[in-house]
Coordinates of C-alpha atoms and ligand atoms in Angstrom, one line a residue:
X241 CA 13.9 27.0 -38.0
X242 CA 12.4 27.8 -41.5
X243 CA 11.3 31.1 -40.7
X244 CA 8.3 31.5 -42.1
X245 CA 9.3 29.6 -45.0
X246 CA 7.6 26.0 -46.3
X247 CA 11.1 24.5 -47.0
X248 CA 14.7 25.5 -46.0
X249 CA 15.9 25.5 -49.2
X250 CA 13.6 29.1 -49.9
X251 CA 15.2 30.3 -46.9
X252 CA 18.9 29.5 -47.7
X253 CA 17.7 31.2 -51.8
X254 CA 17.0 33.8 -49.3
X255 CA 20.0 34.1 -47.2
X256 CA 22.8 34.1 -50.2
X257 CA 23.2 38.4 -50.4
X258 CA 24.0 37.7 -46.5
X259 CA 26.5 34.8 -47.4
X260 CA 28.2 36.2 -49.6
X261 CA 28.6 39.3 -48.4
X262 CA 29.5 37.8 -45.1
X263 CA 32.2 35.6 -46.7
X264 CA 33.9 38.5 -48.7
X265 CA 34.0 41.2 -46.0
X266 CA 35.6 38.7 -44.0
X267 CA 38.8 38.7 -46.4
X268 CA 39.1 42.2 -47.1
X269 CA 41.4 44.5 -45.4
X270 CA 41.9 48.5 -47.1
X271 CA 39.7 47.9 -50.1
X272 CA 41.8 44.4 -51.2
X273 CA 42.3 40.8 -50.5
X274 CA 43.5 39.8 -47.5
X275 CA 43.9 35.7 -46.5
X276 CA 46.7 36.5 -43.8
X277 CA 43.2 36.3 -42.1
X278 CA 42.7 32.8 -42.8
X279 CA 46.4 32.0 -41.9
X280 CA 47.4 31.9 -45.3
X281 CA 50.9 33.3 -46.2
X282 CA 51.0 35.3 -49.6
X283 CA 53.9 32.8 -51.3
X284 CA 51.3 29.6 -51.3
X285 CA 49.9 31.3 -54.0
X286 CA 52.7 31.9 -55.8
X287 CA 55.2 29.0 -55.4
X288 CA 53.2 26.3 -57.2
X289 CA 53.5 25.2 -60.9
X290 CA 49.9 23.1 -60.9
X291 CA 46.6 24.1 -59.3
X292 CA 44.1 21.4 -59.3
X293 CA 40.5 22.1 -57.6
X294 CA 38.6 19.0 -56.2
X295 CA 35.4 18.5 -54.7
X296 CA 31.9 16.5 -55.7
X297 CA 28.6 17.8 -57.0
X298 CA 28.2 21.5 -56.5
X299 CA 31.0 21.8 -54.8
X300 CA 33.1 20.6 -58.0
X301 CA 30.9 22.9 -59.9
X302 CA 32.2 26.0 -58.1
X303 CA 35.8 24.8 -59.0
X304 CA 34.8 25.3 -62.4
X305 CA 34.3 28.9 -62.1
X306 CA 37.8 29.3 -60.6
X307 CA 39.5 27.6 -63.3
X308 CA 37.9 30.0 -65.9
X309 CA 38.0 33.5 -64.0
X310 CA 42.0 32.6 -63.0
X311 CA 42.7 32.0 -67.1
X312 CA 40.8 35.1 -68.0
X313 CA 42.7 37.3 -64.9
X314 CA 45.4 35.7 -63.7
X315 CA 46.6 34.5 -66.7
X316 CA 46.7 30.8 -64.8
X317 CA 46.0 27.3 -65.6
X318 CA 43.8 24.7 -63.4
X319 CA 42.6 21.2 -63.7
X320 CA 38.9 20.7 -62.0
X321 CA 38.4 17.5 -60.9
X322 CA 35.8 15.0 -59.1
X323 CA 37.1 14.4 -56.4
X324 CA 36.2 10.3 -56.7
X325 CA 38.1 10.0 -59.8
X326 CA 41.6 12.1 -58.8
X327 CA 42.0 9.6 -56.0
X328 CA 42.8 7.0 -59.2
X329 CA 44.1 8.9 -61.9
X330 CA 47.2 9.1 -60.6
X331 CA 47.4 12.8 -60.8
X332 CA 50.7 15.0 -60.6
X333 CA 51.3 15.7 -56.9
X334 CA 54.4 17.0 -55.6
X335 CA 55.8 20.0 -53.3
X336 CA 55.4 22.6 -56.2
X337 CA 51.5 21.8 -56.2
X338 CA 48.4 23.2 -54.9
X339 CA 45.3 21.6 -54.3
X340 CA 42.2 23.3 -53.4
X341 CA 39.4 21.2 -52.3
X342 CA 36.1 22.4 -51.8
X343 CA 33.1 21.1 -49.8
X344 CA 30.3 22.3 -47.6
X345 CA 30.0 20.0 -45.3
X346 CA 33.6 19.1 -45.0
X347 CA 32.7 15.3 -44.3
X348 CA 32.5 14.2 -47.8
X349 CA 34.7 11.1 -48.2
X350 CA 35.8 11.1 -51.5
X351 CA 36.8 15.2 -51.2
X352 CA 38.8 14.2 -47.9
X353 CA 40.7 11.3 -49.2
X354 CA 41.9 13.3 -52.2
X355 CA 43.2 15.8 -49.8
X356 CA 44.7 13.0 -47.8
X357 CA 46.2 11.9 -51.0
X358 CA 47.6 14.9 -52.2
X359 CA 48.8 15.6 -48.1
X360 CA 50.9 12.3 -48.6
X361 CA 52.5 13.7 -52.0
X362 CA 53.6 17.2 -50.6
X363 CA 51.3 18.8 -52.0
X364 CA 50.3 22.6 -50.4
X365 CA 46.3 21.7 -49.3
X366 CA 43.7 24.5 -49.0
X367 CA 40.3 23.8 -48.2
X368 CA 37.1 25.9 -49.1
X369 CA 34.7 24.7 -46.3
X370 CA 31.2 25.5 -45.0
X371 CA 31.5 23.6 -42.0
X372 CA 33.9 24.2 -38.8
X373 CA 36.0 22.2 -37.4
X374 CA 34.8 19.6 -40.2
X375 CA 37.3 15.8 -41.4
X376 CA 38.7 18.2 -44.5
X377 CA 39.4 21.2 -42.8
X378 CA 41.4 19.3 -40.1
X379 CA 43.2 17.7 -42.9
X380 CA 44.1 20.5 -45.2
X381 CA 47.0 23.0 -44.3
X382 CA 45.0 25.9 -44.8
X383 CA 40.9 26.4 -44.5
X384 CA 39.2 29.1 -45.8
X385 CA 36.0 28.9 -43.9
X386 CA 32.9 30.3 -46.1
X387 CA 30.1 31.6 -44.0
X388 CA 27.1 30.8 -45.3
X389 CA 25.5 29.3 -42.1
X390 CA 23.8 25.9 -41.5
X391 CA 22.4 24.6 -45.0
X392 CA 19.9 22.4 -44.0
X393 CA 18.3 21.5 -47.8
X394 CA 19.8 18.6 -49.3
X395 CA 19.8 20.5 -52.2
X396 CA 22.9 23.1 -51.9
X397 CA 22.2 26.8 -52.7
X398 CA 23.9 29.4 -50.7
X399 CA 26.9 27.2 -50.0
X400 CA 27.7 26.9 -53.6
X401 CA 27.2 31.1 -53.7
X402 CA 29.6 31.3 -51.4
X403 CA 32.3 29.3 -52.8
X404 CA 31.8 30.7 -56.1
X405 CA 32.2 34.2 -54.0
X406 CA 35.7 32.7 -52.9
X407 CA 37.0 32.0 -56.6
X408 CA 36.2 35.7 -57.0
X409 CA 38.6 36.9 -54.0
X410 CA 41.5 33.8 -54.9
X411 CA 41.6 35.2 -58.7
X412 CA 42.6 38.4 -57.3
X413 CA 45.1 37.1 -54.6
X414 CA 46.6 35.1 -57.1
X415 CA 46.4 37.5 -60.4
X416 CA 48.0 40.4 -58.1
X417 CA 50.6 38.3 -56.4
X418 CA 52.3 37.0 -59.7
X419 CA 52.0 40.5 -61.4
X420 CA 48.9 39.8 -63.6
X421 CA 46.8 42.8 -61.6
X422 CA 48.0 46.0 -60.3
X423 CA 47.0 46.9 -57.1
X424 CA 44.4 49.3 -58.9
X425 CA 42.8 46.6 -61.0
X426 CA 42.4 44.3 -57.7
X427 CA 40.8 47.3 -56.3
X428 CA 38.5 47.8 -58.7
X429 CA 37.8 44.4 -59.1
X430 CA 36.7 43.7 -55.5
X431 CA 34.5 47.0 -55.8
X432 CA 32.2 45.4 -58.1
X433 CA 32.5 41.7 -55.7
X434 CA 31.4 44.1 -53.2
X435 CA 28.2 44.8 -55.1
X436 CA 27.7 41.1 -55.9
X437 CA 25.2 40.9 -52.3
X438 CA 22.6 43.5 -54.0
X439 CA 22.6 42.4 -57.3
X440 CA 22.0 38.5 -55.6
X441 CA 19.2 40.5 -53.6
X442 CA 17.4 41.5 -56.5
X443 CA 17.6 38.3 -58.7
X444 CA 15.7 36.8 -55.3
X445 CA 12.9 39.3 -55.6
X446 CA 12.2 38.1 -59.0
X447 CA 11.2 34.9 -57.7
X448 CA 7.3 35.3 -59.0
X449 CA 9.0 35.3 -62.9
X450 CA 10.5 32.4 -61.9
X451 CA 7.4 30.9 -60.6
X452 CA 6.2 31.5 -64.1
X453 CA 8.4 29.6 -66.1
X454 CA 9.0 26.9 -63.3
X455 CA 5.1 26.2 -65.0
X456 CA 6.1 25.7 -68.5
X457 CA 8.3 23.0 -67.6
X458 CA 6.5 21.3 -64.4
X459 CA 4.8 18.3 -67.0
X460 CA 8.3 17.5 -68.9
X461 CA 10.8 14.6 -68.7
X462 CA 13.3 15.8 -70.2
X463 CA 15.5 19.1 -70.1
X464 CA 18.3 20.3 -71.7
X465 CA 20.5 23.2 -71.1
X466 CA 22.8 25.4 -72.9
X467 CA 25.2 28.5 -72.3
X468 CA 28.6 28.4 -73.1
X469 CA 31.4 29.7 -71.1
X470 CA 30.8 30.8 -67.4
X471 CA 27.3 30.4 -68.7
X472 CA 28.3 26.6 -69.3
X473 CA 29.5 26.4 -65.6
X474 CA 26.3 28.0 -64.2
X475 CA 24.0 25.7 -66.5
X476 CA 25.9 22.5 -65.3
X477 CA 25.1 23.5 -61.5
X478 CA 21.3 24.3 -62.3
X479 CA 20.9 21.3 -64.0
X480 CA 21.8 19.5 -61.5
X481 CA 19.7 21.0 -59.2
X482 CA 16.5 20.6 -61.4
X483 CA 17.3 16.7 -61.4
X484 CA 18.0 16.8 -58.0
X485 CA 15.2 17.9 -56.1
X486 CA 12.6 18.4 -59.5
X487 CA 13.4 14.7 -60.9
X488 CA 13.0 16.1 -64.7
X489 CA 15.9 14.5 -66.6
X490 CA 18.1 17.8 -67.8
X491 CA 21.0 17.8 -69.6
X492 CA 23.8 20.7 -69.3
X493 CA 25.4 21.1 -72.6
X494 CA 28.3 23.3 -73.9
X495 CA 25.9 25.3 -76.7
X496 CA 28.5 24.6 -79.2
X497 CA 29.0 20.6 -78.5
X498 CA 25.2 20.0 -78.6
X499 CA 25.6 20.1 -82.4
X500 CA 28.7 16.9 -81.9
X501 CA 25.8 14.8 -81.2
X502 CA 23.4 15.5 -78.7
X503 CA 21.4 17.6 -80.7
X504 CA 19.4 14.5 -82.2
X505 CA 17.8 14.3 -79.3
X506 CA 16.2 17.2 -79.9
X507 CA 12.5 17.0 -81.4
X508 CA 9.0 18.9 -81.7
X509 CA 8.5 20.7 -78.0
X510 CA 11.7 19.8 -76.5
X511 CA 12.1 22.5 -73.6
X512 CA 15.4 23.9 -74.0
X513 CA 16.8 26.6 -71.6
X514 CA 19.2 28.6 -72.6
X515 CA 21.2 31.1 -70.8
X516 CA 23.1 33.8 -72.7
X517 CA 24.6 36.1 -70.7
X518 CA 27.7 37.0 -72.1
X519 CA 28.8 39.7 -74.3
X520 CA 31.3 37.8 -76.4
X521 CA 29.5 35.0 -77.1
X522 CA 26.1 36.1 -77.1
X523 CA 26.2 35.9 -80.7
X524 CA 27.5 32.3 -80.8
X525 CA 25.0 31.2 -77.6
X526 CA 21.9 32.7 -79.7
X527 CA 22.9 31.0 -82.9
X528 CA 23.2 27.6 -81.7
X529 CA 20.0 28.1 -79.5
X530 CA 18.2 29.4 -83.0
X531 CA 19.3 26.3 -84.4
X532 CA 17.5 23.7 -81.6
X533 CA 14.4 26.0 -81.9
X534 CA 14.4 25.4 -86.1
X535 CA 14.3 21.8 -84.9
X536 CA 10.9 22.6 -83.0
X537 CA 12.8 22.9 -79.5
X538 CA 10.5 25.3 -77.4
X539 CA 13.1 27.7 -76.5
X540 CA 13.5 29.6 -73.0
X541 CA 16.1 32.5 -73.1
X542 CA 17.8 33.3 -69.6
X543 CA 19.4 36.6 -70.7
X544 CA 21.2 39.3 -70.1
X545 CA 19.4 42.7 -70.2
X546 CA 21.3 44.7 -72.7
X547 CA 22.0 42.2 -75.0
X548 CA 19.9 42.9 -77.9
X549 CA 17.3 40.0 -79.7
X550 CA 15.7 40.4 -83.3
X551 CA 12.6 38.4 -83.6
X552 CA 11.8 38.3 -79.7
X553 CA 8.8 36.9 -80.2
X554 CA 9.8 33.9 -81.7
X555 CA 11.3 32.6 -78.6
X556 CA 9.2 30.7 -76.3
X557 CA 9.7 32.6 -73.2
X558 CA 12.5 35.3 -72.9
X559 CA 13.9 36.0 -69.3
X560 CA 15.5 39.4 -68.6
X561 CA 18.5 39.2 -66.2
X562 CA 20.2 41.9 -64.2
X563 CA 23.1 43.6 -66.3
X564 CA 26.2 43.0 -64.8
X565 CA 29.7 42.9 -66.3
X566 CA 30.2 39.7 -67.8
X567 CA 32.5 37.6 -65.2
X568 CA 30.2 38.3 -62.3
X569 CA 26.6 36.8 -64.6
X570 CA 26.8 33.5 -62.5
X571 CA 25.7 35.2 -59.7
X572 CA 21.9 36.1 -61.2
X573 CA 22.2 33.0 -63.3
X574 CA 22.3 30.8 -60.6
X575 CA 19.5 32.5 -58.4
X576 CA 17.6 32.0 -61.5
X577 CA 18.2 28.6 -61.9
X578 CA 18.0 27.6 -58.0
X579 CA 14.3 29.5 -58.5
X580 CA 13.6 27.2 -61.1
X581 CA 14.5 24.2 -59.5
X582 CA 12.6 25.0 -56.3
X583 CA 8.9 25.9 -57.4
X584 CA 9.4 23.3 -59.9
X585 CA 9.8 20.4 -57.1
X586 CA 7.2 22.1 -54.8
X587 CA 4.5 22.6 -57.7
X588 CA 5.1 19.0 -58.0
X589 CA 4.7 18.8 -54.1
X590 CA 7.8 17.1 -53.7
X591 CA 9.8 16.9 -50.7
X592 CA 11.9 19.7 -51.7
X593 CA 14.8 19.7 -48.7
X594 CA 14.9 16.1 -49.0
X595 CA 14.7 14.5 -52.1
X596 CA 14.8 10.6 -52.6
X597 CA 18.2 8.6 -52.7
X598 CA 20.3 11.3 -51.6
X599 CA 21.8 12.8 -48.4
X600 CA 22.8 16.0 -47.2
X601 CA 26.4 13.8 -46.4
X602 CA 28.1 11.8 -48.8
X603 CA 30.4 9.1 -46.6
X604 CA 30.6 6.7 -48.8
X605 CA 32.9 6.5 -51.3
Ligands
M6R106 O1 29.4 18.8 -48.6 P1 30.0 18.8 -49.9 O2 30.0 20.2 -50.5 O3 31.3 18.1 -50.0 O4 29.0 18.0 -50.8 C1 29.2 17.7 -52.2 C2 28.0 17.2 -52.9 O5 27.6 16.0 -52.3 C3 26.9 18.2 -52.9 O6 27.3 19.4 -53.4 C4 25.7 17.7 -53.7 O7 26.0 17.6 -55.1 C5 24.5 18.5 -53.5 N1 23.4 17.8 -53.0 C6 24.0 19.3 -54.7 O8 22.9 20.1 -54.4

């Protein structure tokens, strides 16, 4: 049931500080990471020389967040890839690989024939699922099960949380086992995970700022986006849900590459969000969004309480988000953005849980 709620996507908004909180707790043993719980022995994730993460959608979009927390703390390199295309670009698969797949549903063809795929070539399979019991999770060696509960909105929300969540707790398995974190730093690291539930809590109970902006862009066709780094990864995954369930056309783009191109697109009123969230490239992420907003862009600033903004009042709208340490941004960002998405699609009084063309299933390839 919706519980009190017009559409299950509110609800599962709702639901993510449970999620998450319920899929870390589950993996931590003495203050650290523990996946003997899943059935995972320590040495998978230390024997392999290539990491690749698969998956479709937001799924795929949570990958991303891995590959750049696991370069910044473990010191370790990933691919990310659609699942649809790794089936045919002949990637590297052998016995000194691991493949992470991740999907919600676990059903999702194109996800479970790359893990067929890379089963065939040797390669060590783990699976980041929602879903028990599900086609992938059968197929992969290991599963680490997320629990986020039924997700019933077409649109994913507290599944992707939850996944993103996981990256968090695999960084540290894999950083401590190959010596790039002490037991300390793991420690310390999960400590602030741990607070990742509340600080989700509160980004929810700023839904009615939300609301507000979700107004300013209710009447336009087109969107673009721009952060850069883990603000890059979050802005990709909120654009998609504004297209999604909203049907605005929005672009995610890399705050730096806009300039390569893109940026002639941009003309008098343009709504341009941009996220900026991160410390050491807040500079660079305000720069480039200075430059669409000379070009008549109207300019809404997702960021980071703390970091500081001459001229404030020349930005079209300015959104304060929740200071948290840099790494763990994504998880306010992405409330944020999931906000956005929703009142924009029910302002429109669209079907928000099920929006055209699409299913909550993907099986076919
Ligand atoms: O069940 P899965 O996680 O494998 O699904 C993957 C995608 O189809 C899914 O995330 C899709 O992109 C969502 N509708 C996005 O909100």
């Amino acid at each position: 049931s919706k519980n009190g709620y017009p559409f299950f996507m509110e609800k599962e908004i709702a639901e993510q500080p449970k999620a998450i909180k319920d899929t870390i707790e589950a993996r931590i043993t003495d203050d650290i990471v523990d996946f003997s719980k899943d059935g995972i022995p320590e040495e998978v994730f230390k024997n392999f020389q290539r990491l690749y993460f698969i998956g479709c959608g937001t799924a795929m979009h949570s990958g991303l967040v891995g590959k750049s927390l696991l370069q910044q703390f473990a010191g370790a390199y990933s691919n990310v890839e659609i699942a649809s295309e790794f089936i045919y670009d002949n990637p590297v698969l052998d016995e000194n690989t691991l493949v992470i797949a991740i999907s919600q549903s676990g059903e999702t063809i194109d996800t479970l024939e790359a893990v067929k795929m890379a089963k065939k070539m040797k390669a060590t399979t783990i699976s980041i699922i929602n879903v028990r019991e599900s086609s992938i999770a059968k197929a992969s060696d290991y599963v680490i099960y997320t629990n986020a509960g039924p997700e019933i909105a077409v649109a994913s929300t507290k599944a992707y949380s939850v996944q993103v969540a996981v990256m968090y707790l695999l960084t540290v398995q894999i950083a401590m086992i190959n010596g790039k974190m002490t037991l300390e730093e793991g420690k310390a690291f999960i400590k602030k995970l741990r607070k990742i539930p509340d600080v989700v809590e509160e980004a929810v109970k700023n839904r009615e700022t939300i609301h507000n902006i979700s107004r300013k862009i209710i009447e336009a066709k087109d969107l673009f986006m721009l952060g850069r780094g883990l603000d890059y990864s979050a802005i990709l995954e909120g654009s998609l849900k504004l297209k999604e369930i909203s049907y605005i056309h929005s672009e995610a783009y890399s705050s730096g590459e806009i300039k390569h191109g893109t940026i002639a697109l941009i003309t008098q009123d343009t709504p341009v969000i941009a996220v900026v969230t991160q410390n050491k490239l807040a500079s660079k992420e305000l720069s480039n969004a200075i430059e669409v907003r000379s070009r008549g862009a109207k300019v809404i600033l997702f960021v980071k309480d703390g970091i500081k903004l001459e001229n404030e009042e020349e930005w079209y709208e300015v959104v304060r988000l929740r200071d948290v340490s840099d790494e763990f941004m994504i998880f306010p960002v992405t409330v944020a953005l999931q906000l956005l998405a929703y009142y924009t699609s029910l302002d429109k009084g669209l079907d928000v849980d099920k929006p055209r063309n699409l299913a909550k299933v993907v099986t076919v390839e």
